[in-house]
Every structure is written in structure tokens, then in C-alpha cells.
Tab-separated table of C-alpha atoms and ligand atoms in Angstrom:
chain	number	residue	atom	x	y	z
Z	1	UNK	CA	-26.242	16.002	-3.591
Z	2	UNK	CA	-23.803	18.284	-5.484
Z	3	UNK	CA	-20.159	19.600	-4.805
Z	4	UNK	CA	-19.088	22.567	-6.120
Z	5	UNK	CA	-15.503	23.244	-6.988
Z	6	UNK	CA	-14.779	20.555	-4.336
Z	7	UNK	CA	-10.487	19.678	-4.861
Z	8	UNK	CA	-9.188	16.651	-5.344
Z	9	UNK	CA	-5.859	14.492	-6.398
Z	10	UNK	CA	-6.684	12.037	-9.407
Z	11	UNK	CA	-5.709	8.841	-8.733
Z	12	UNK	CA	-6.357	7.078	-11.824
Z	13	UNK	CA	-8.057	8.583	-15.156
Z	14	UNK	CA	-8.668	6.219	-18.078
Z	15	UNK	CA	-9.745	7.152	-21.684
Z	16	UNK	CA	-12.812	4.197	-22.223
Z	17	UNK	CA	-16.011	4.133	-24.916
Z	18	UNK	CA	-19.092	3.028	-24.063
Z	19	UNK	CA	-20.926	0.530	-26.208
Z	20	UNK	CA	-21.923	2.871	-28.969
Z	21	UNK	CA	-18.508	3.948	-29.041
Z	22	UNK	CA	-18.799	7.744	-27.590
Z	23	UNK	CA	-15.374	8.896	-25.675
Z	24	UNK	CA	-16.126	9.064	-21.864
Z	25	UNK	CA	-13.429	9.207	-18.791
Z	26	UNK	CA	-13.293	7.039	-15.772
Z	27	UNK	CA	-11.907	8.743	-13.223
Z	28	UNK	CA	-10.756	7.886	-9.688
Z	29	UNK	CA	-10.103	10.954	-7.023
Z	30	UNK	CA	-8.484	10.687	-3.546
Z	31	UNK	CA	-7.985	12.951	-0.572
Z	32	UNK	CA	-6.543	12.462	2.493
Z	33	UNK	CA	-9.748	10.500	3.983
Z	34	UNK	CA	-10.120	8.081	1.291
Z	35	UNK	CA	-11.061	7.118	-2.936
Z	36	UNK	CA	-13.887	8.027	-4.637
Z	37	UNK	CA	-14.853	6.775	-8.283
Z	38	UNK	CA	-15.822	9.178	-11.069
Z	39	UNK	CA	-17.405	9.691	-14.385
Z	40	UNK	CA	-17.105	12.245	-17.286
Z	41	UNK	CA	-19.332	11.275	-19.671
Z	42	UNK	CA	-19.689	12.291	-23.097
Z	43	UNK	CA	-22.045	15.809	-22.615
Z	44	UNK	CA	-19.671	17.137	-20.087
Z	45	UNK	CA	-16.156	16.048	-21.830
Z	46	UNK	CA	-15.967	19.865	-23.197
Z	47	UNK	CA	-15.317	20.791	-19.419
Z	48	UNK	CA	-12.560	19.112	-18.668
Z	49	UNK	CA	-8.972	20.351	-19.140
Z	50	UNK	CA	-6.748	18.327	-19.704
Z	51	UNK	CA	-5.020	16.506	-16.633
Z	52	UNK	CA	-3.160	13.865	-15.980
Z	53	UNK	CA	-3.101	11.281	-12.411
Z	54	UNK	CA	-1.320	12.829	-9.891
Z	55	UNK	CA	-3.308	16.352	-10.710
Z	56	UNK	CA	-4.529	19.042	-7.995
Z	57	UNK	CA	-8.090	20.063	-9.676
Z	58	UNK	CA	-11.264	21.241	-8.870
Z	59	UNK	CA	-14.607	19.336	-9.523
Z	60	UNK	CA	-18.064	20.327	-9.791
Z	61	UNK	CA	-20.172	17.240	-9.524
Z	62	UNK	CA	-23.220	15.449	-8.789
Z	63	UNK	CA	-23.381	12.663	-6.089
Z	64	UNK	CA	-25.090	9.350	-7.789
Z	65	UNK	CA	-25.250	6.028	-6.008
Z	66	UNK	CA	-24.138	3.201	-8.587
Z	67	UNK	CA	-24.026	-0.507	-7.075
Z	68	UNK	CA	-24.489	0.655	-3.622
Z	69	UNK	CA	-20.966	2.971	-4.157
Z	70	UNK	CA	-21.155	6.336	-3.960
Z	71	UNK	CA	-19.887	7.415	-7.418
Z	72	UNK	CA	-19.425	11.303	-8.884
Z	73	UNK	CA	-20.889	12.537	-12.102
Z	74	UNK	CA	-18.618	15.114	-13.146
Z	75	UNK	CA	-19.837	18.325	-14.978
Z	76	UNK	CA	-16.240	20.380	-14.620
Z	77	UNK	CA	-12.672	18.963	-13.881
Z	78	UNK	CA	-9.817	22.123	-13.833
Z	79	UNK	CA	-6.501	21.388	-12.674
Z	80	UNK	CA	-5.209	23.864	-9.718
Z	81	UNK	CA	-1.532	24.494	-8.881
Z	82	UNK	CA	-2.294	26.108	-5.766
Z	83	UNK	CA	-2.493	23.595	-3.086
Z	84	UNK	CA	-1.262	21.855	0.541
Z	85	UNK	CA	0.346	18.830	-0.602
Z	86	UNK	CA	-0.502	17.642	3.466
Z	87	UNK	CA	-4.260	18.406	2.754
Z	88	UNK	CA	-4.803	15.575	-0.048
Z	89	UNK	CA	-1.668	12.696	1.140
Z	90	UNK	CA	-3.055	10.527	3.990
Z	91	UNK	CA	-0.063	9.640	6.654
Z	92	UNK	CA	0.550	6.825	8.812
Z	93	UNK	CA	-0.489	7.646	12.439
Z	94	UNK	CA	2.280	6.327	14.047
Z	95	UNK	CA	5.604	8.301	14.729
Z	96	UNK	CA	7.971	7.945	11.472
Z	97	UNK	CA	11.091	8.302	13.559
Z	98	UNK	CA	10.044	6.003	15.848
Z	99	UNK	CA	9.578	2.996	13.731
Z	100	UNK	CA	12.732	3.881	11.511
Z	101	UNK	CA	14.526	3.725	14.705
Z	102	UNK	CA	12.861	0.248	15.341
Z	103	UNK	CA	14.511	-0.545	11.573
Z	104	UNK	CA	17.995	0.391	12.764
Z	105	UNK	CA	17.556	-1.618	16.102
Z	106	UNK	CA	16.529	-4.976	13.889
Z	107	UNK	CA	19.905	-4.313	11.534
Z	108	UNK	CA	22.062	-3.740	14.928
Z	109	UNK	CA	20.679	-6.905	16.617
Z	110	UNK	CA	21.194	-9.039	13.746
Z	111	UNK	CA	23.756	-11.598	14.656
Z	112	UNK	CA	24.515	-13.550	11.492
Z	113	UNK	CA	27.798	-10.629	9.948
Z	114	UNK	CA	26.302	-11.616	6.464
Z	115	UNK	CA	22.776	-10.561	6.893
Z	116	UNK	CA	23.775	-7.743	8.548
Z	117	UNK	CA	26.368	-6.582	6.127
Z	118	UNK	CA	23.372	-7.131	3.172
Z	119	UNK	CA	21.011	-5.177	5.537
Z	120	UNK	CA	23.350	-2.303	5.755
Z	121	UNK	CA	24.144	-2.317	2.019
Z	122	UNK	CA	20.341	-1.860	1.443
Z	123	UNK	CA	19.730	0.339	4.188
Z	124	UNK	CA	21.496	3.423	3.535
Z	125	UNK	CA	20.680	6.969	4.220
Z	126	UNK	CA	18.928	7.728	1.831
Z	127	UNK	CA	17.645	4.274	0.932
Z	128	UNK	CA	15.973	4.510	4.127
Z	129	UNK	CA	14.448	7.936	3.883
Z	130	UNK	CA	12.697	6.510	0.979
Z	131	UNK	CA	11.879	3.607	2.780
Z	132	UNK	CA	10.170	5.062	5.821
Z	133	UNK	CA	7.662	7.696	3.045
Z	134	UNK	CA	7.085	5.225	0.962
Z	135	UNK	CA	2.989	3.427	0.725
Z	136	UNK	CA	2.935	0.171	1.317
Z	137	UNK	CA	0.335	-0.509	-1.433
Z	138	UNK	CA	-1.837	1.212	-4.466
Z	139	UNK	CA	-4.883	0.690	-2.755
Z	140	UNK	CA	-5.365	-2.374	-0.409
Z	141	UNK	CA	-3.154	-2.257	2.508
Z	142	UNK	CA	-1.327	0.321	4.344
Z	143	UNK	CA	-1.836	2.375	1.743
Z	144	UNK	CA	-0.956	5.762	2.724
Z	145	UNK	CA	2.758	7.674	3.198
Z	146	UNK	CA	4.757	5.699	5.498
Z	147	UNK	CA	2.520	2.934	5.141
Z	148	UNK	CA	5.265	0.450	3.941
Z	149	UNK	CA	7.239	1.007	7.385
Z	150	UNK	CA	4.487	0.916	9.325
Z	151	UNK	CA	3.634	-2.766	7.732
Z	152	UNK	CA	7.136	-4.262	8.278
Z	153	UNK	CA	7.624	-3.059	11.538
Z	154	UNK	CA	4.079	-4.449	12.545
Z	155	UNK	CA	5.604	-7.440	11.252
Z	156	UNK	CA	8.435	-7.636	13.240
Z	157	UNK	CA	6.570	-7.123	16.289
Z	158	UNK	CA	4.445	-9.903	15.469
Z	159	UNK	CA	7.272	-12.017	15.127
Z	160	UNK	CA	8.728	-11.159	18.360
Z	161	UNK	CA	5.883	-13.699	19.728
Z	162	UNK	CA	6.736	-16.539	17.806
Z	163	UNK	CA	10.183	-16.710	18.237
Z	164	UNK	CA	9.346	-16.877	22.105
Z	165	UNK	CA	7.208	-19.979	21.184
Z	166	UNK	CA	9.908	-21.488	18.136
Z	167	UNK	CA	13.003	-20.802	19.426
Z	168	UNK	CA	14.776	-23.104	16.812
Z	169	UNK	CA	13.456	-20.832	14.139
Z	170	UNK	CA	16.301	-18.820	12.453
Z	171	UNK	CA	15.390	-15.358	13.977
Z	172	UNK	CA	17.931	-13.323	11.931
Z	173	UNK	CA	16.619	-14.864	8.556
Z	174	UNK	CA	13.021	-14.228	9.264
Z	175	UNK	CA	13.751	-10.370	10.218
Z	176	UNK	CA	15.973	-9.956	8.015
Z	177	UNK	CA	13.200	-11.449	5.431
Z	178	UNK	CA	10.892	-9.102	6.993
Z	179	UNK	CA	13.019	-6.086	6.313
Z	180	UNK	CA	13.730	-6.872	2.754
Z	181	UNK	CA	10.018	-8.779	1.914
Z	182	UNK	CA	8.614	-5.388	0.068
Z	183	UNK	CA	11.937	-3.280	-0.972
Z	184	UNK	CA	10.707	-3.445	-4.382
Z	185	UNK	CA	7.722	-1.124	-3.883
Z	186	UNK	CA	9.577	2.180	-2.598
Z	187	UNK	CA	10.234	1.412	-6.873
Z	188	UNK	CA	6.563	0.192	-7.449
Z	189	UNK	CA	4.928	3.075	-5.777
Z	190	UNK	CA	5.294	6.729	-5.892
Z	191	UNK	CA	3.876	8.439	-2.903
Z	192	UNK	CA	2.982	11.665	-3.925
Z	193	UNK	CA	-0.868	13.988	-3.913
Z	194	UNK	CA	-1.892	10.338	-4.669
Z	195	UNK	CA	-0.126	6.639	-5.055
Z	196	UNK	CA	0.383	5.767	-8.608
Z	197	UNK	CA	1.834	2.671	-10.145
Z	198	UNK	CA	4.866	3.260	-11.835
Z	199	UNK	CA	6.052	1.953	-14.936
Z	200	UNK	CA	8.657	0.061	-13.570
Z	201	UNK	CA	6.364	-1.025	-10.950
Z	202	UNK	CA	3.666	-2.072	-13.384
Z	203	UNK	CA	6.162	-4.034	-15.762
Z	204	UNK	CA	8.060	-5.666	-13.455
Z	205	UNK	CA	6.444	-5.685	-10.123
Z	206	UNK	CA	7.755	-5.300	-6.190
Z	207	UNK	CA	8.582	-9.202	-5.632
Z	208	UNK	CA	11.165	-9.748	-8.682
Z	209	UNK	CA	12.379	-5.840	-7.955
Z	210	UNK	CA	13.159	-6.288	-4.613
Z	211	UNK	CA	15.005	-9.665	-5.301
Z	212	UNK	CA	16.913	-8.464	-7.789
Z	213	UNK	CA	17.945	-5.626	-5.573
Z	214	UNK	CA	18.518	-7.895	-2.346
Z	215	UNK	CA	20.959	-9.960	-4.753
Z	216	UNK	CA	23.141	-6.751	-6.246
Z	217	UNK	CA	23.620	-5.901	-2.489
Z	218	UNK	CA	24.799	-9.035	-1.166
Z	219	UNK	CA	28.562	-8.687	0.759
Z	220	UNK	CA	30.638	-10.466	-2.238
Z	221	UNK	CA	31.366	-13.264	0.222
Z	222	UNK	CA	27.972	-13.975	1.066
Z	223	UNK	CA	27.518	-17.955	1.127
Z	224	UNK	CA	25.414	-18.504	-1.473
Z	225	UNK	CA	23.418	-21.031	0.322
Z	226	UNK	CA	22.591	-17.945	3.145
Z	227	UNK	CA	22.041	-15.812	-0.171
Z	228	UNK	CA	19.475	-17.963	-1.905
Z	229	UNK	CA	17.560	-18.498	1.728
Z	230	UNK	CA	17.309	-14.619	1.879
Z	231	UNK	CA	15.942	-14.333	-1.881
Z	232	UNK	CA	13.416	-17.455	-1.034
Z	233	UNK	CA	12.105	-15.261	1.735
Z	234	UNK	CA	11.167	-12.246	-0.759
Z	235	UNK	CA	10.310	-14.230	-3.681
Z	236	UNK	CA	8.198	-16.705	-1.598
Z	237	UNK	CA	6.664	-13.691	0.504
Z	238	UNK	CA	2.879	-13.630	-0.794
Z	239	UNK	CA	2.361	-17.033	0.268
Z	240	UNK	CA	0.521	-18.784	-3.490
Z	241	UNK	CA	1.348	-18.287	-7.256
Z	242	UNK	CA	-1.740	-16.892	-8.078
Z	243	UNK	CA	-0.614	-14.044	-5.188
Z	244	UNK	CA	2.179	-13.518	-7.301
Z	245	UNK	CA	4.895	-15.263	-6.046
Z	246	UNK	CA	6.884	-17.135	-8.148
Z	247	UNK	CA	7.879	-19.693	-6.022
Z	248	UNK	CA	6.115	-21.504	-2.777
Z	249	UNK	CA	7.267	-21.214	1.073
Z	250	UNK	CA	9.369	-23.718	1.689
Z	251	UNK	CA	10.962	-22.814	4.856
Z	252	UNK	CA	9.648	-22.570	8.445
Z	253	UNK	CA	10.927	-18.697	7.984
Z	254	UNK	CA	9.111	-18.781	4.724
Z	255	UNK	CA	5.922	-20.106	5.870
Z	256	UNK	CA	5.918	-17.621	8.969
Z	257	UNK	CA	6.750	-14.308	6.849
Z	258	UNK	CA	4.125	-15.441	4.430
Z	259	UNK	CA	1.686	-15.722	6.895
Z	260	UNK	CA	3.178	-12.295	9.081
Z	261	UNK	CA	2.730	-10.567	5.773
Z	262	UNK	CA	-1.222	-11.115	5.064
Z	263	UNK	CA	-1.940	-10.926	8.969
Z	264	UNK	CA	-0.573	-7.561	8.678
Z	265	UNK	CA	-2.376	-6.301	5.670
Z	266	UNK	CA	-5.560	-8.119	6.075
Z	267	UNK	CA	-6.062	-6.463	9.480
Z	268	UNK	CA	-4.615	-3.340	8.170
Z	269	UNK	CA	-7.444	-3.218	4.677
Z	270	UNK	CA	-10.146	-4.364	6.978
Z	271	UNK	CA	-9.615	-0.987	9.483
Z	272	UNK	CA	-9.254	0.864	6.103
Z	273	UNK	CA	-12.565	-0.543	4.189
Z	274	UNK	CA	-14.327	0.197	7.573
Z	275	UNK	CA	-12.653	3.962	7.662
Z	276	UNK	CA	-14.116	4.563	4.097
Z	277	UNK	CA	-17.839	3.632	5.063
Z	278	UNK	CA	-20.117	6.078	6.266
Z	279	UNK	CA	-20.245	5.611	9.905
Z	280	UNK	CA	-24.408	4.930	9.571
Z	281	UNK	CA	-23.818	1.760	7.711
Z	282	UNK	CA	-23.910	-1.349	9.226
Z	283	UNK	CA	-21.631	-3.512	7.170
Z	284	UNK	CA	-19.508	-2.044	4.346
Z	285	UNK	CA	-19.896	-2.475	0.418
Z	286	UNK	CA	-18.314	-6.058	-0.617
Z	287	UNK	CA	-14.357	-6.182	-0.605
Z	288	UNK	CA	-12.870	-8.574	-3.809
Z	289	UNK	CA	-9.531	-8.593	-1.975
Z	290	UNK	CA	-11.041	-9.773	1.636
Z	291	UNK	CA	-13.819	-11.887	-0.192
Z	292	UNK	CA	-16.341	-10.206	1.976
Z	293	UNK	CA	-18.111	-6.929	3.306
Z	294	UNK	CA	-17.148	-5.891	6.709
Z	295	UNK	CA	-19.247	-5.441	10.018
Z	296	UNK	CA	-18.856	-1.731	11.545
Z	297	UNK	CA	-19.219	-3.140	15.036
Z	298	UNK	CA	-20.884	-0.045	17.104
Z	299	UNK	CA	-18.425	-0.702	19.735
Z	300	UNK	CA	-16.164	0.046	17.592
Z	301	UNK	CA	-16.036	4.036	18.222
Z	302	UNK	CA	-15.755	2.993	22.191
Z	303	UNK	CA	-12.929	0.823	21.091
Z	304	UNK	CA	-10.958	3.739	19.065
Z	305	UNK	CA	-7.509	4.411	20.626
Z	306	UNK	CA	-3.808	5.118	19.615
Z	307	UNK	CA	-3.762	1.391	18.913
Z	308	UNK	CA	-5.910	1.519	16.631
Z	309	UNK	CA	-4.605	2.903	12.566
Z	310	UNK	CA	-6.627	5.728	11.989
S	401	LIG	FE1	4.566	-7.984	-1.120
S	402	LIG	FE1	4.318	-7.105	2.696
């Protein structure tokens, strides 16, 4: 199979040699319905102009299957200004108003006048216009425009039942904890014609960014007690150290966000893997970050409604 002047937004494009040292380009293209990986070898390097990830460009390619992955061979790359920014960025399917209204409802119910003074300092006009376009990951989870919104307030939803079964828990810590878990990527991420990395993001990451943030935003007479609970909630959020947090749950509010958190984007990345598999194929190619490939259940189709992410 070939495409033929087929646009796409590069995702990622690295400059790699292969073992006899000849120049060759790994490439990684997105549209709106998912990622595909690339190749410009050595023969066709002469065809490319140069571009750089975030790029509109045209392709001509052939189709080659490499480790059961559907994989391009690129022939021509040529970078195109003209373009519908809507037609490559992938959107969340739920209603953006709705769930920034769902945002302001959690900072108005919050009892505690310190958490909610913090939650307002963060949660600004424009902070949360960012907020609610921002991805809520490179590739894995929720990773689409207004994906990060759409993962906290699936999070506070989930909550919702287990403070009905632990009423004891401290409810305005744990949303609060919830709203602030993943500040630090509306920095990580740009959400643009594709989600990139940014430099800040790559050198410093979302956990220590959005800690740091949390703490320059605190009401000045914030106990500090309250404060470092609040920072223990974000830096604790992913749950193990080799997940990137510096520091273990040690909280009941701790334990549940970490666990709210990969609910959430485990059942998020596991409608996304099956949403980029060809419908014809039983189970999907092997996931690293789910440990697994994934079962397209044929009941699944029957199953499809507005519940349901994509
Ligand atoms: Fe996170
Ligand atoms: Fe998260």
C-alpha cells in the first residue's frame, strides 16, 4: 500500500545512524485519529525538506509492516503551511465548558478557607483556560486537547463514591489533591498540530513543576502542616519511585489519589490502544505501559455510547 501526498503533523523526528553509520530519520506522524511511526532512510534523505516536530507536511510513502506495527517508508516529506489546525489535533469528546464548570463547583464547595484560597490562587482566568486545552499526556493517557481536564474531573467523580463509603477521609484535601495532582503538565506539554515535550517539561518534569507551583501559590498564612499535606498529595501522586514520584503515599488521601490517578489513565490508554487498532484485529499489538495487548471485544461496537471516550 502507498499514500500519496497524504498530510500529517510530526510528532517526533530524530537524526539516528544505522550500524554502518549512514544518516537516516526516525520519524513519528499524528493526525487527529491516532500515531504512526516512520522512516527516511538514507536513498530518500534528498527528499526531505527540512522540518522540524510540530510541522504540517505532506508525505509520499509506502505502507511496510515491521513487528506486527504498521510503519511508513517515506520517499518525500514537504512541509505545508496551508492547513486546518482542527483536522490534525484530536479533542476530548466531552463538553469543555462543562467540565471547567465542574472545576469551579469543586473550588466553591471546598470548605477548608486555606485550600480554597490556594485553589483560587492557581485557578485564575487564564490559568484555567490553559488548564481546560491542555493534554493530559505525550502519548499514554488522555492524550489529546482537553485531555488533562477530562482526567481530573473523571477523578473527582470517582471520588465522589468513596467518600460515601470513607466518610472520615479528608474530602477537601483529596479534591483539592485532585485538582492540583498534574498542574505541572499545562508546562510539560504543549498542545498544539501535535503534543510535544517541552524543554522545561523534559528537564524538570510535571510532578516537581506542579509542586513548586502549588507552593509559590499558597495564601501566606497557610499552616504549613495543611501546606506540606497538599504538596505530599502531588509529589506522592504516581503511586512508586520508579513512576516517578519522589516520595511514597503516605496518607489515606495519598493512597486514594494515587490509586484515582492510574484507574483513570489505565482505563483511559486501554480505550485509546483499542481506538488505534484496526477494527479486524482481535487483540491489539503489545502495550509496554499496560504490560499487555488488549482484547477488541466484538461487543464492543454494540457497547459504543456517549459514555464511552471516543
Ligand atoms: Fe502525573
Ligand atoms: Fe494524573
Amino acid at each position: 500500500m502507498s499514500l500519496f501526498d497524504e498530510s500529517f503533523s510530526i510528532k517526533s523526528l530524530k537524526k539516528m545512524l544505522t550500524k554502518h553509520d549512514k544518516p537516516y530519520l526516525d520519524v513519528e506522524l499524528s493526525d487527529k485519529s491516532g500515531n504512526v511511526k516512520a522512516k527516511i532512510w538514507n536513498d530518500a534523505l534528498d527528499k526531505y525538506e527540512d522540518s522540524t516536530e510540530g510541522d504540517i507536511v505532506e508525505v509520499t510513502a509506502t505502507v511496510e509492516n515491521y513487528n506486527d506495527n504498521l510503519q511508513l517508508r517515506i520517499s518525500s516529506l514537504k512541509k505545508t503551511n496551508e492547513y486546518n489546525l482542527s483536522d490534525y489535533q484530536a479533542v476530548s469528546a466531552r463538553d469543555i465548558e462543562s467540565m471547567v464548570e465542574q472545576v469551579n463547583q469543586a473550588i466553591e464547595s471546598t470548605k477548608n478557607k486555606f485550600l480554597q484560597k490556594l485553589l483560587k490562587n492557581v485557578f485564575t482566568k487564564d490559568f484555567l483556560k490553559d488548564f481546560s486545552e491542555s493534554s493530559a499526556s505525550y502519548r499514554i493517557h488522555h492524550a489529546y486537547k482537553a485531555g488533562l481536564i477530562e482526567h481530573v474531573t473523571e477523578m473527582l467523580v470517582m471520588a465522589d463514591s468513596i467518600l460515601v463509603r470513607y466518610p472520615k477521609m479528608n474530602s477537601d484535601l483529596l479534591r483539592a489533591g485532585i485538582l492540583l495532582h498534574d498542574i505541572g503538565k499545562i508546562k510539560e506539554y504543549q498542545t498544539n498540530t501535535s503534543i510535544t515535550i517541552s524543554t522545561q517539561g523534559k528537564l524538570l518534569g510535571h510532578i516537581f513543576m506542579g509542586a513548586e507551583y502549588v507552593k509559590a501559590q499558597a495564601p501566606k498564612d497557610m499552616p504549613e502542616l495543611l501546606l506540606d499535606e497538599i504538596l505530599h498529595l502531588v509529589l506522592s501522586h504516581h503511586g512508586q519511585l520508579e513512576y516517578g514520584s519522589p516520595i511514597l503515599p503516605k496518607t489515606p488521601e495519598a493512597i486514594t489519589l494515587a490509586a484515582l490517578d492510574n484507574s483513570s489513565a489505565k482505563i483511559n490508554s486501554s480505550y485509546m490502544a483499542i481506538h488505534e487498532t484496526d477494527s479486524d484485529d482481535e487483540f491489539t499489538v503489545y502495550y509496554r505501559h499496560l504490560g499487555t495487548e488488549l482484547y477488541r471485544s466484538p461487543y464492543m461496537d454494540s457497547l459504543t455510547n456517549e459514555d464511552v471516550p471516543f
